[in-house]
Amino acid sequence: MNDLEPQAVLSWVERFIARIDDRVQELTELDRRSGDGDFGTNMVTALTRAKAKLSPSPADAGAAFSSLSTAFLEHSGGTSGPLFGMWFREFALAGQGGPAFSTALLADAARNGVAAVRRLGSASVGDRTMVDAMAPAADALAEAAENDVPAVRALRLAAEAARAGADSTSSIIARRGRASYVGEAALGAPDPGAVAVALFFESADGS
Amino acid sequence: MNDLEPQAVLSWVERFIARIDDRVQELTELDRRSGDGDFGTNMVTALTRAKAKLSPSPADAGAAFSSLSTAFLEHSGGTSGPLFGMWFREFALAGQGGPAFSTALLADAARNGVAAVRRLGSASVGDRTMVDAMAPAADALAEAAENDVPAVRALRLAAEAARAGADSTSSIIARRGRASYVGEAALGAPDPGAVAVALFFESADGS
Amino acid sequence: MAAHQLVNDPQELVGEALEGLELSQRGRLRWNRDPSFVIRADDRRPYKVGVLSGGGSGHEPLHTGFVGYGMLDAAVPGAVFASPTAIQIQAATEAVDDGRGVVHVVKNYTGDVLNFTIAAEISGDIRIETVLVDDDLATDTSVEGGPGRRGTAAVVAVEKICGAAAERGADLSTVATLGRRVAGNARTMSLALRACTHPGQSVPSFDLEAGQVEFGVGIHGERGVRQIPVAPADELVAALTEPVADDLGLSRGDAVFVIVNGLGSTHQLELLAAYRQVTRLLDARGVTVARQLVGSYVTALDMAGCSVTLIRADEELVGLWDDPVRTAALTW
Amino acid sequence: MAAHQLVNDPQELVGEALEGLELSQRGRLRWNRDPSFVIRADDRRPYKVGVLSGGGSGHEPLHTGFVGYGMLDAAVPGAVFASPTAIQIQAATEAVDDGRGVVHVVKNYTGDVLNFTIAAEISGDIRIETVLVDDDLATDTSVEGGPGRRGTAAVVAVEKICGAAAERGADLSTVATLGRRVAGNARTMSLALRACTHPGQSVPSFDLEAGQVEFGVGIHGERGVRQIPVAPADELVAALTEPVADDLGLSRGDAVFVIVNGLGSTHQLELLAAYRQVTRLLDARGVTVARQLVGSYVTALDMAGCSVTLIRADEELVGLWDDPVRTAALTW
Ligand SMILES: Nc1ncnc2c1ncn2[C@@H]1O[C@H](COP(=O)(O)OP(=O)(O)O)[C@@H](O)[C@H]1O
Ligand SMILES: Nc1ncnc2c1ncn2[C@@H]1O[C@H](COP(=O)(O)OP(=O)(O)O)[C@@H](O)[C@H]1O
Ligand SMILES: [Mg+2]
Ligand SMILES: [Mg+2]
Ligand SMILES: [Mg+2]
Ligand SMILES: [Mg+2]
């Protein structure tokens, strides 16, 4: 059985929080190039609250994600807060009441998550947002589920896809939509929201 | 018959208006030394309105004074406005319905006038205000009335008394009351309100 | 052209605003052009004592904003920071007198006192009682023959209480006595964080060094009694409130009306936070807040700063305070 | 320590002000601390549609000052100029829902729209209708996929009309439809004469060269669409009013609600004089003023400046406008 049980999900979330904490300056710097420079702080504020709320013995597979989601929704100092809140909410809902995350369940969560973020933020792939990492990760998980890839490996594939998506934002000059004001100034550096998504999937790997 | 008939009063008031108009800069300069420098303007504003309201054929001996009084009361940009308004009001009331100003009537008006100004402004003789010219003029008129001095001569005596009173303010350093903030800065120059009172009585003489 | 102001000819500002007020009140107020005063145009109950106030403009909503049912019958506006004339006051007094007399609510300034006094003298038969409002503790010096304490934000409470009593049908001396009770039991302290700029001027009425607060200011853009260093709001509010409470001799079990008043450009967020601190200070003394006003009621043009007014309250006054009022700036 | 501000820790200002508001409203409002929202505590009629709004703080009296009978059932304040969170909005929505549904009145800003949308999604069974307010003509660009016009002072009218309809017992879609009719027929233009200063900061949010006016500003201290030279007030007010009237296509016989709104530190004298000029411009077009508000209702901290809002009025809307309202900042 390769599925992710509540304790494994908890460890994943804890590793994610720690990793963002390590990288806060770098993320803030990225937001300074393409936004207003508060992304790192926004993330850490939410994640510090999430950490305080994480139950050491989560009741179900969704519990840790639920804490994450609520913390982001309660915080929402910037655009990323509520979007991450709704994204993690889909992971929480997928795991709610269940004993573990299968690859199929992860694929469901990722698909619903990116759908929620796209619906709420009206960003498409290529707009230089977190969606540029979320969408390929969701696709990777969907493919893995179809091919019965076990959850831990599926997440490694998702992480690779998310990272590639995040990297791709370095060369995007958004011409339409919300990122259009950024222009060439941000060229060469990735979108911080997309990088955070990649860090999330990379944190699944505890080895 | 030496009493002042309505036309004579009108001429007196017209000469007063003209004389203040000539001296506006000087009066303003005096207020600059001992006050806020708006005395000349305050006077001219009121007197211009009075001039426009003067009837060429006044109904009674008080009519021209009534126009003066109302103009000052309607204007009252500074302290002097309402005080002059109430001072002239006593001249208007004394002449109201009457055919002419006798010395006795002028004495009544001046006594009631200075009483009104003292009551309203709570200034005494020696406080470096218009009262320093009004009070001796009233006294001179009272004495003239007792001695049956004709009106035109009585007004000449009043003018001398008012002028002496105004001059005396040059050497007053008010130690109490409203003028106490002036201090030595104003020494050597008279109080503009007192000077205006002297000019008023001096204007009675049309020769 | 002056900075940060929306003005045409500064001389015309007051008249234009009065016209705007009349238009915006759609028949509830009438602006008498000449002589200038603002008077109730609603169905005023006849045979009541008239309640009248006035003073320089630039303090809006005071006084014109308080004309209406349950408060003023008329208000007499002067030019900015200058007394209205005796003729204006006289005309307004005549306009509101029903034969039961008129109460003049007068803030203690030389020009206002002079012109209201003269108006009373020349108003012939009309019975007039004057209520002098002199709540400003900053000017509570014992200089003999001095002008005494200035009148500031407490005037709103005096107008409210007098207006309510008159509306109830109280007679002239009762209305005046109530007004004097409010005024006599009221003290105010004010501070400025930035001076005001007169219409048409481009520089403020005084310079405040960075990091300094002008303490004990009045409502005419004049300097206060001293400068103190900027401090957290709670400390500044305490510096306003404590001497006022001390001067009134407030002690455990007393009840007060509180007015936290903005001087023009201090934001409602700041005033509400200041009110919170006033309640804490009063709590600590065991003093209860009977009723309160928090907002910009008596302004000094666009001055930044605030004042704290405390007024001893009793049951009768609270009842009158609670009576309905319907004016441009105060309605309940 | 910041200049000309009465603040403790700037982070605490909003909470302190909310505490002050609750205290000063003596039982008419309740401030729910966590999650933060302000809710009616009077005897709210049960089984009515809930009317809820919210947004960043610093715009007071908006929105908390409009909570009460005949207007909002609750308001959800964010930090200064920052959206409230979805969790706050959700909690307030649940608190005001009687089962007849809740109308969300939302000013069109990305953060507000996002958080209200999310709140609606996570509020489960509660029936929610959103009324988007986007009256700011300065942001009426046709950029595809752009954020659209900002929501500014028209929100007060939307809240008033929705509140009145809900109080009358109208159902959810009726209340929302009325709100949308108001919002859809509302346009606003604003100008700044001096930028605002954020709590705890000592310099304004932008510099305005002497003699310049920032035209087409919003309510968050951001620059406008262009700078124009200072001019007499009547010209500036015309520059605000004419494009608004044109955009609404107002013509002879039309009637409008007018809101002349101060942005923070512009004096009531100036606002009243500006209102006078608006009435003259409308007169010249043969457009009648149905009703009006003149005052500082939707502020941008202490910004100096004003906005002019016109809203097409009809008999039904005028009736709802006239319905009684009892809130901290609006009562009739
Ligand atoms: N409309 C949108 N849809 C999806 N993601 C978005 C959108 N707008 C911004 N983002 C993401 O949010 C990140 C910035 O977050 P943050 O700094 O918290 O927001 P803000 O721009 O409000 O300061 C961006 O890097 C981007 O990934
Ligand atoms: N209390 C007072 N009683 C009598 N006269 C006074 C008093 N105060 C001032 N004055 C007179 O008023 C004059 C100044 O008038 P004006 O400049 O119009 O008043 P302000 O001082 O208000 O600017 C003084 O020269 C003085 O004669
Ligand atoms: Mg950012
Ligand atoms: Mg941000
Ligand atoms: Mg002078
Ligand atoms: Mg003067």
Short mmCIF file of C-alpha atoms in Angstrom, two decimals, chain D:
data_model
loop_
_atom_site.label_atom_id
_atom_site.label_comp_id
_atom_site.label_asym_id
_atom_site.label_seq_id
_atom_site.Cartn_x
_atom_site.Cartn_y
_atom_site.Cartn_z
CA MET D 1 6.24 58.47 15.27
CA ALA D 2 4.17 59.63 12.35
CA ALA D 3 3.28 63.24 11.68
CA HIS D 4 -0.21 64.64 12.21
CA GLN D 5 -1.72 61.35 13.27
CA LEU D 6 -3.26 60.15 16.45
CA VAL D 7 -2.09 56.54 16.46
CA ASN D 8 -0.64 53.98 18.78
CA ASP D 9 0.71 50.95 16.92
CA PRO D 10 -0.58 51.46 13.35
CA GLN D 11 -1.33 47.72 13.20
CA GLU D 12 -3.73 48.13 16.11
CA LEU D 13 -5.58 51.19 14.77
CA VAL D 14 -8.43 49.33 13.09
CA GLY D 15 -9.12 47.12 16.09
CA GLU D 16 -9.00 50.04 18.49
CA ALA D 17 -11.38 52.01 16.29
CA LEU D 18 -13.78 49.08 16.10
CA GLU D 19 -13.73 48.82 19.87
CA GLY D 20 -14.38 52.57 20.04
CA LEU D 21 -17.22 52.25 17.57
CA GLU D 22 -18.84 49.48 19.58
CA LEU D 23 -18.49 51.48 22.78
CA SER D 24 -19.85 54.64 21.21
CA GLN D 25 -22.86 52.85 19.77
CA ARG D 26 -23.92 51.53 23.20
CA GLY D 27 -25.58 48.28 22.30
CA ARG D 28 -26.76 49.22 18.84
CA LEU D 29 -23.74 47.47 17.28
CA ARG D 30 -21.65 44.52 18.28
CA TRP D 31 -18.07 44.00 17.17
CA ASN D 32 -17.33 40.32 16.73
CA ARG D 33 -13.61 40.14 17.51
CA ASP D 34 -12.54 36.97 15.74
CA PRO D 35 -13.26 36.73 12.93
CA SER D 36 -13.72 40.46 12.84
CA PHE D 37 -17.05 41.90 11.74
CA VAL D 38 -19.53 44.50 12.99
CA ILE D 39 -23.14 43.45 13.31
CA ARG D 40 -26.44 45.00 14.31
CA ALA D 41 -27.34 44.42 17.91
CA ASP D 42 -30.66 46.25 17.81
CA ASP D 43 -33.87 44.30 17.54
CA ARG D 44 -33.37 43.17 14.00
CA ARG D 45 -36.54 41.91 12.42
CA PRO D 46 -36.15 38.15 11.88
CA TYR D 47 -36.76 36.55 8.49
CA LYS D 48 -35.41 39.34 6.40
CA VAL D 49 -32.81 39.16 3.68
CA GLY D 50 -29.38 39.95 5.10
CA VAL D 51 -27.44 42.85 3.63
CA LEU D 52 -23.71 42.66 4.09
CA SER D 53 -20.79 44.67 2.86
CA GLY D 54 -17.15 45.13 3.68
CA GLY D 55 -13.76 46.04 2.37
CA GLY D 56 -10.55 47.65 3.49
CA SER D 57 -10.59 50.05 6.42
CA GLY D 58 -9.58 53.70 6.12
CA HIS D 59 -12.81 54.61 4.31
CA GLU D 60 -14.83 55.32 7.44
CA PRO D 61 -17.68 55.91 7.98
CA LEU D 62 -17.95 53.29 5.20
CA HIS D 63 -18.91 50.44 5.89
CA THR D 64 -19.20 50.04 9.64
CA GLY D 65 -20.90 53.43 10.00
CA PHE D 66 -23.76 52.14 7.86
CA VAL D 67 -24.66 49.12 9.95
CA GLY D 68 -28.10 49.46 11.46
CA TYR D 69 -31.81 49.60 10.82
CA GLY D 70 -32.58 50.16 7.15
CA MET D 71 -29.08 49.66 5.82
CA LEU D 72 -26.44 46.99 6.52
CA ASP D 73 -26.92 44.05 8.83
CA ALA D 74 -23.18 43.64 9.14
CA ALA D 75 -19.94 45.07 7.78
CA VAL D 76 -16.65 43.25 7.43
CA PRO D 77 -13.58 45.46 7.83
CA GLY D 78 -10.17 44.51 6.50
CA ALA D 79 -6.89 46.14 7.47
CA VAL D 80 -6.37 49.65 6.13
CA PHE D 81 -6.94 49.50 2.37
CA ALA D 82 -6.82 45.67 2.40
CA SER D 83 -9.67 43.28 1.75
CA PRO D 84 -11.20 41.39 4.66
CA THR D 85 -10.60 37.66 4.49
CA ALA D 86 -12.99 35.10 3.14
CA ILE D 87 -13.31 33.59 6.61
CA GLN D 88 -14.43 36.93 8.07
CA ILE D 89 -16.97 37.39 5.31
CA GLN D 90 -18.21 33.84 5.67
CA ALA D 91 -18.68 34.24 9.42
CA ALA D 92 -20.57 37.52 8.98
CA THR D 93 -22.70 35.97 6.25
CA GLU D 94 -23.66 33.12 8.54
CA ALA D 95 -24.39 35.55 11.35
CA VAL D 96 -26.87 37.58 9.32
CA ASP D 97 -28.60 34.81 7.42
CA ASP D 98 -32.14 34.00 8.53
CA GLY D 99 -32.66 31.51 5.75
CA ARG D 100 -33.86 34.13 3.33
CA GLY D 101 -30.38 34.65 1.92
CA VAL D 102 -27.76 37.36 2.04
CA VAL D 103 -26.84 40.12 -0.40
CA HIS D 104 -23.12 40.88 -0.61
CA VAL D 105 -22.48 44.46 -1.64
CA VAL D 106 -18.95 44.38 -3.04
CA LYS D 107 -16.83 47.24 -4.34
CA ASN D 108 -14.98 46.15 -7.43
CA TYR D 109 -11.42 45.52 -6.29
CA THR D 110 -9.54 42.32 -7.07
CA GLY D 111 -8.99 41.46 -3.42
CA ASP D 112 -12.54 42.21 -2.34
CA VAL D 113 -14.07 40.35 -5.25
CA LEU D 114 -11.79 37.37 -4.64
CA ASN D 115 -12.55 37.14 -0.95
CA PHE D 116 -16.29 37.73 -1.26
CA THR D 117 -16.44 35.13 -4.03
CA ILE D 118 -14.56 32.62 -1.94
CA ALA D 119 -16.74 33.40 1.06
CA ALA D 120 -19.81 32.75 -1.04
CA GLU D 121 -18.36 29.44 -2.21
CA ILE D 122 -17.49 28.22 1.25
CA SER D 123 -20.71 29.45 2.86
CA GLY D 124 -22.38 26.17 1.99
CA ASP D 125 -26.16 26.28 1.89
CA ILE D 126 -26.62 30.00 2.36
CA ARG D 127 -28.18 31.66 -0.66
CA ILE D 128 -25.99 34.59 -1.62
CA GLU D 129 -26.43 37.23 -4.28
CA THR D 130 -23.55 39.56 -5.04
CA VAL D 131 -24.05 43.17 -6.09
CA LEU D 132 -20.87 44.50 -7.63
CA VAL D 133 -20.39 48.26 -7.33
CA ASP D 134 -18.18 49.68 -10.08
CA ASP D 135 -19.02 53.35 -10.43
CA ASP D 136 -15.60 54.94 -10.91
CA LEU D 137 -15.59 56.48 -14.36
CA ALA D 138 -11.85 57.22 -14.16
CA THR D 139 -11.18 53.51 -14.54
CA ASP D 140 -13.67 52.97 -17.35
CA THR D 141 -11.11 51.63 -19.79
CA SER D 142 -11.95 48.98 -22.29
CA VAL D 143 -8.89 46.86 -21.50
CA GLU D 144 -9.96 43.32 -22.20
CA GLY D 145 -9.64 41.14 -19.15
CA GLY D 146 -8.86 44.21 -17.06
CA PRO D 147 -10.27 44.65 -13.60
CA GLY D 148 -12.99 47.08 -14.76
CA ARG D 149 -14.20 50.20 -13.01
CA ARG D 150 -13.40 50.56 -9.32
CA GLY D 151 -16.16 50.81 -6.74
CA THR D 152 -16.31 54.11 -4.88
CA ALA D 153 -18.94 56.40 -3.32
CA ALA D 154 -21.97 54.91 -5.08
CA VAL D 155 -21.70 52.02 -2.66
CA VAL D 156 -23.44 54.15 -0.04
CA ALA D 157 -26.54 54.43 -2.21
CA VAL D 158 -26.45 50.72 -3.01
CA GLU D 159 -26.29 49.88 0.68
CA LYS D 160 -29.10 52.31 1.47
CA ILE D 161 -31.44 50.99 -1.22
CA CYS D 162 -30.71 47.32 -0.57
CA GLY D 163 -31.08 47.88 3.15
CA ALA D 164 -34.43 49.58 2.72
CA ALA D 165 -35.75 46.89 0.42
CA ALA D 166 -34.64 44.13 2.78
CA GLU D 167 -36.23 45.93 5.70
CA ARG D 168 -39.50 46.08 3.77
CA GLY D 169 -39.37 42.31 3.42
CA ALA D 170 -38.31 42.01 -0.21
CA ASP D 171 -36.86 38.66 -1.22
CA LEU D 172 -33.24 37.95 -2.07
CA SER D 173 -33.40 38.45 -5.79
CA THR D 174 -35.49 41.60 -5.49
CA VAL D 175 -33.00 43.17 -3.09
CA ALA D 176 -30.09 42.19 -5.32
CA THR D 177 -31.81 43.41 -8.47
CA LEU D 178 -32.49 46.79 -6.89
CA GLY D 179 -28.87 47.03 -5.78
CA ARG D 180 -27.69 46.22 -9.28
CA ARG D 181 -30.02 48.83 -10.71
CA VAL D 182 -28.46 51.46 -8.48
CA ALA D 183 -24.92 50.31 -9.19
CA GLY D 184 -25.52 50.05 -12.91
CA ASN D 185 -26.87 53.58 -13.07
CA ALA D 186 -24.12 55.14 -10.98
CA ARG D 187 -20.94 56.87 -12.07
CA THR D 188 -18.37 58.79 -10.02
CA MET D 189 -15.36 60.99 -10.66
CA SER D 190 -12.89 62.02 -7.97
CA LEU D 191 -9.99 64.36 -7.57
CA ALA D 192 -7.33 64.78 -4.93
CA LEU D 193 -5.86 68.05 -3.73
CA ARG D 194 -3.45 66.35 -1.34
CA ALA D 195 -2.62 62.67 -1.00
CA CYS D 196 -3.39 60.70 2.14
CA THR D 197 -0.87 59.51 4.67
CA HIS D 198 -1.06 55.91 5.82
CA PRO D 199 -1.22 55.30 9.55
CA GLY D 200 2.29 55.33 10.94
CA GLN D 201 3.81 56.87 7.82
CA SER D 202 5.08 60.40 7.76
CA VAL D 203 4.88 61.15 4.06
CA PRO D 204 1.80 61.15 1.84
CA SER D 205 1.18 58.29 -0.58
CA PHE D 206 2.19 60.49 -3.50
CA ASP D 207 3.60 63.95 -4.09
CA LEU D 208 1.49 66.53 -5.78
CA GLU D 209 3.41 69.38 -7.32
CA ALA D 210 2.25 72.77 -6.09
CA GLY D 211 -0.60 73.99 -8.22
CA GLN D 212 -1.56 70.54 -9.48
CA VAL D 213 -4.68 68.51 -8.90
CA GLU D 214 -4.69 64.75 -9.22
CA PHE D 215 -7.69 63.94 -11.37
CA GLY D 216 -9.45 60.59 -11.44
CA VAL D 217 -8.12 59.19 -8.18
CA GLY D 218 -9.55 56.22 -6.32
CA ILE D 219 -9.99 55.76 -2.61
CA HIS D 220 -6.72 54.03 -1.77
CA GLY D 221 -4.26 56.86 -2.04
CA GLU D 222 -3.20 55.82 -5.53
CA ARG D 223 -2.47 58.37 -8.23
CA GLY D 224 -5.24 59.38 -10.61
CA VAL D 225 -5.37 59.27 -14.38
CA ARG D 226 -3.79 62.68 -14.96
CA GLN D 227 -2.73 65.90 -13.32
CA ILE D 228 -4.51 69.12 -14.10
CA PRO D 229 -3.67 72.63 -12.92
CA VAL D 230 -5.45 73.92 -9.85
CA ALA D 231 -8.49 75.93 -10.88
CA PRO D 232 -11.40 77.62 -9.14
CA ALA D 233 -13.62 75.09 -7.39
CA ASP D 234 -16.49 75.56 -9.81
CA GLU D 235 -14.27 74.54 -12.73
CA LEU D 236 -12.91 71.52 -10.92
CA VAL D 237 -16.40 70.44 -9.90
CA ALA D 238 -17.53 70.84 -13.50
CA ALA D 239 -14.61 68.69 -14.63
CA LEU D 240 -15.91 65.98 -12.29
CA THR D 241 -19.60 66.35 -13.00
CA GLU D 242 -19.82 66.79 -16.76
CA PRO D 243 -18.17 63.52 -17.81
CA VAL D 244 -20.28 61.65 -15.26
CA ALA D 245 -23.48 63.22 -16.56
CA ASP D 246 -22.37 62.53 -20.14
CA ASP D 247 -21.54 58.92 -19.43
CA LEU D 248 -24.96 58.34 -17.89
CA GLY D 249 -26.47 60.08 -20.91
CA LEU D 250 -28.48 62.38 -18.68
CA SER D 251 -30.88 64.66 -20.46
CA ARG D 252 -33.73 67.04 -19.79
CA GLY D 253 -36.31 65.56 -17.45
CA ASP D 254 -34.03 62.98 -15.87
CA ALA D 255 -33.71 62.80 -12.11
CA VAL D 256 -30.62 61.77 -10.17
CA PHE D 257 -29.31 61.03 -6.74
CA VAL D 258 -26.22 63.16 -6.09
CA ILE D 259 -23.43 62.28 -3.71
CA VAL D 260 -20.81 64.97 -3.14
CA ASN D 261 -18.32 63.08 -1.07
CA GLY D 262 -15.30 64.35 0.82
CA LEU D 263 -12.24 62.12 0.66
CA GLY D 264 -11.13 62.85 4.21
CA SER D 265 -9.88 66.30 5.02
CA THR D 266 -11.83 68.50 2.65
CA HIS D 267 -14.00 70.77 4.74
CA GLN D 268 -17.79 70.69 4.81
CA LEU D 269 -17.78 74.34 3.64
CA GLU D 270 -16.02 73.25 0.48
CA LEU D 271 -18.28 70.24 -0.04
CA LEU D 272 -21.42 72.33 0.36
CA ALA D 273 -20.11 74.93 -2.08
CA ALA D 274 -19.26 72.10 -4.49
CA TYR D 275 -22.77 70.71 -4.17
CA ARG D 276 -24.15 74.11 -5.11
CA GLN D 277 -22.12 74.00 -8.30
CA VAL D 278 -23.29 70.45 -9.10
CA THR D 279 -26.91 71.61 -8.85
CA ARG D 280 -26.16 74.47 -11.23
CA LEU D 281 -24.60 72.16 -13.79
CA LEU D 282 -27.52 69.76 -13.56
CA ASP D 283 -30.00 72.64 -13.77
CA ALA D 284 -28.36 73.72 -17.00
CA ARG D 285 -29.04 70.24 -18.40
CA GLY D 286 -32.61 70.23 -17.15
CA VAL D 287 -31.77 67.36 -14.79
CA THR D 288 -33.41 67.37 -11.35
CA VAL D 289 -31.81 66.31 -8.11
CA ALA D 290 -34.10 63.70 -6.57
CA ARG D 291 -32.10 63.32 -3.37
CA GLN D 292 -28.55 64.09 -2.25
CA LEU D 293 -25.81 63.41 0.26
CA VAL D 294 -23.13 66.01 0.94
CA GLY D 295 -20.42 64.99 3.35
CA SER D 296 -17.50 62.65 3.95
CA TYR D 297 -19.00 59.18 3.55
CA VAL D 298 -16.34 57.23 1.69
CA THR D 299 -12.94 58.54 2.66
CA ALA D 300 -9.39 57.71 1.68
CA LEU D 301 -7.85 58.31 5.10
CA ASP D 302 -7.00 62.02 5.26
CA MET D 303 -6.87 62.69 1.54
CA ALA D 304 -7.97 66.18 0.55
CA GLY D 305 -10.35 66.10 -2.37
CA CYS D 306 -13.82 65.07 -3.30
CA SER D 307 -15.90 62.96 -5.61
CA VAL D 308 -19.12 63.59 -7.44
CA THR D 309 -21.48 60.66 -7.92
CA LEU D 310 -24.62 60.77 -10.03
CA ILE D 311 -27.13 57.94 -10.05
CA ARG D 312 -30.22 57.79 -12.22
CA ALA D 313 -33.21 57.88 -9.90
CA ASP D 314 -36.75 56.68 -10.38
CA GLU D 315 -39.82 56.76 -8.21
CA GLU D 316 -39.27 53.32 -6.69
CA LEU D 317 -35.66 54.09 -5.79
CA VAL D 318 -36.59 57.47 -4.32
CA GLY D 319 -39.18 55.75 -2.15
CA LEU D 320 -36.58 53.31 -0.87
CA TRP D 321 -34.06 56.13 -0.35
CA ASP D 322 -36.62 57.92 1.82
CA ASP D 323 -37.29 54.88 4.00
CA PRO D 324 -36.02 55.40 7.53
CA VAL D 325 -32.44 54.52 8.34
CA ARG D 326 -30.66 54.49 11.69
CA THR D 327 -26.92 53.97 11.59
CA ALA D 328 -23.90 55.68 13.12
CA ALA D 329 -23.29 57.77 10.00
CA LEU D 330 -26.69 58.03 8.31
CA THR D 331 -29.98 58.54 10.08
CA TRP D 332 -33.34 59.79 8.94
#
